[in-house]
Short mmCIF file of C-alpha atoms in Angstrom, two decimals:
data_model
loop_
_atom_site.label_atom_id
_atom_site.label_comp_id
_atom_site.label_asym_id
_atom_site.label_seq_id
_atom_site.Cartn_x
_atom_site.Cartn_y
_atom_site.Cartn_z
CA MET A 1 -4.58 -13.21 -28.96
CA ASN A 2 -7.15 -14.04 -25.83
CA ILE A 3 -9.90 -16.04 -26.89
CA LEU A 4 -11.81 -15.50 -23.88
CA LYS A 5 -11.84 -12.01 -24.07
CA ASN A 6 -15.12 -10.77 -24.49
CA LYS A 7 -16.78 -14.55 -24.19
CA VAL A 8 -19.63 -14.80 -22.10
CA ILE A 9 -19.40 -18.14 -20.01
CA LEU A 10 -21.89 -19.74 -17.50
CA ILE A 11 -21.13 -22.12 -15.21
CA THR A 12 -23.71 -24.32 -13.11
CA GLY A 13 -23.27 -25.91 -9.86
CA GLY A 14 -21.08 -22.91 -9.97
CA GLN A 15 -20.10 -22.90 -6.45
CA GLY A 16 -18.59 -25.66 -5.60
CA PHE A 17 -14.55 -26.95 -5.91
CA LEU A 18 -14.31 -27.45 -9.69
CA ALA A 19 -16.11 -24.35 -10.88
CA PHE A 20 -13.80 -22.58 -8.43
CA GLU A 21 -10.97 -23.27 -10.26
CA PHE A 22 -12.85 -22.89 -13.82
CA SER A 23 -13.82 -19.45 -12.55
CA LYS A 24 -10.07 -18.28 -11.63
CA PHE A 25 -8.86 -19.76 -14.68
CA LEU A 26 -11.36 -18.09 -17.18
CA LEU A 27 -11.59 -14.83 -15.43
CA LYS A 28 -7.53 -14.67 -15.55
CA ASN A 29 -7.84 -14.94 -19.01
CA ASN A 30 -10.38 -12.10 -19.59
CA ALA A 31 -13.82 -13.96 -20.00
CA THR A 32 -17.11 -12.90 -18.27
CA VAL A 33 -18.04 -15.73 -15.74
CA ILE A 34 -21.73 -15.97 -14.68
CA THR A 35 -21.72 -19.10 -12.15
CA ILE A 36 -25.74 -20.37 -10.47
CA ASP A 37 -25.85 -22.05 -7.48
CA ILE A 38 -28.57 -22.82 -5.06
CA LYS A 39 -26.10 -21.41 -2.14
CA LYS A 40 -23.31 -18.82 -2.14
CA ASN A 41 -19.67 -19.96 -1.07
CA LYS A 42 -17.89 -17.42 1.01
CA ASN A 43 -14.47 -18.35 -1.46
CA PHE A 44 -16.28 -16.67 -4.46
CA ILE A 45 -15.80 -13.06 -2.47
CA ASN A 46 -12.29 -12.69 -3.54
CA LEU A 47 -13.29 -13.54 -6.95
CA LYS A 48 -15.73 -10.94 -6.88
CA LYS A 49 -13.65 -8.45 -5.28
CA LYS A 50 -11.06 -9.26 -7.78
CA PHE A 51 -12.94 -9.17 -11.47
CA LYS A 52 -16.03 -7.26 -9.80
CA ASN A 53 -16.61 -6.13 -13.71
CA ASN A 54 -16.40 -9.55 -15.26
CA TYR A 55 -17.65 -12.19 -12.59
CA PHE A 56 -21.43 -12.37 -11.28
CA TYR A 57 -23.38 -14.85 -9.21
CA PHE A 58 -27.13 -16.09 -9.38
CA GLU A 59 -28.76 -18.06 -6.78
CA SER A 60 -31.19 -20.27 -8.27
CA ASN A 61 -31.99 -24.14 -8.31
CA ILE A 62 -31.69 -25.12 -12.14
CA CYS A 63 -34.22 -28.08 -11.11
CA ASN A 64 -36.66 -25.78 -10.54
CA GLU A 65 -38.72 -24.73 -13.81
CA ASN A 66 -39.82 -21.55 -12.49
CA GLU A 67 -36.49 -20.39 -11.40
CA LEU A 68 -34.64 -21.60 -14.30
CA ILE A 69 -37.65 -19.36 -16.63
CA PHE A 70 -37.36 -16.42 -14.35
CA LEU A 71 -33.37 -16.74 -14.62
CA THR A 72 -33.25 -17.07 -18.33
CA LYS A 73 -34.89 -13.91 -18.52
CA ILE A 74 -32.69 -11.76 -16.20
CA LEU A 75 -29.50 -13.87 -17.76
CA LYS A 76 -30.74 -12.61 -21.74
CA LYS A 77 -32.01 -9.18 -20.39
CA LYS A 78 -28.53 -8.71 -18.83
CA PHE A 79 -26.04 -10.29 -20.89
CA LYS A 80 -27.73 -10.92 -24.35
CA LYS A 81 -25.76 -13.88 -24.90
CA ILE A 82 -24.04 -16.90 -23.54
CA ASP A 83 -20.96 -18.45 -25.49
CA VAL A 84 -20.20 -21.42 -23.35
CA LEU A 85 -22.31 -23.64 -20.64
CA ILE A 86 -20.13 -25.57 -18.40
CA ASN A 87 -23.09 -27.52 -16.87
CA ASN A 88 -21.13 -28.54 -13.30
CA ALA A 89 -24.34 -29.34 -11.31
CA ALA A 90 -25.35 -32.42 -9.94
CA ASN A 91 -29.07 -32.93 -8.46
CA ASN A 92 -27.25 -34.44 -5.42
CA PRO A 93 -29.89 -35.62 -2.61
CA THR A 94 -27.29 -34.85 0.06
CA VAL A 95 -27.48 -30.83 -0.95
CA GLU A 96 -31.20 -30.63 -1.26
CA LYS A 97 -31.45 -31.69 2.68
#
């Protein structure tokens, strides 16, 4: 029995090291993974190639209310539901510079 099959998992701060490890594990166990981050990491290109139907990336700053509202509308339309949220984002001043 695979409990992650047909589950949609959203990871904020989705392009960092921890998110990459979370994503690999979840994708290998048949989850649909959505990552959100303010910049794209080239390491995730291989995940998209390998899990093209189950891995999705959205570039967005979740600290920006307007971006978050817009993204929420897109996610609701495309995925209908989110089963799990992994809040991995950090409002790190060094990232914003």
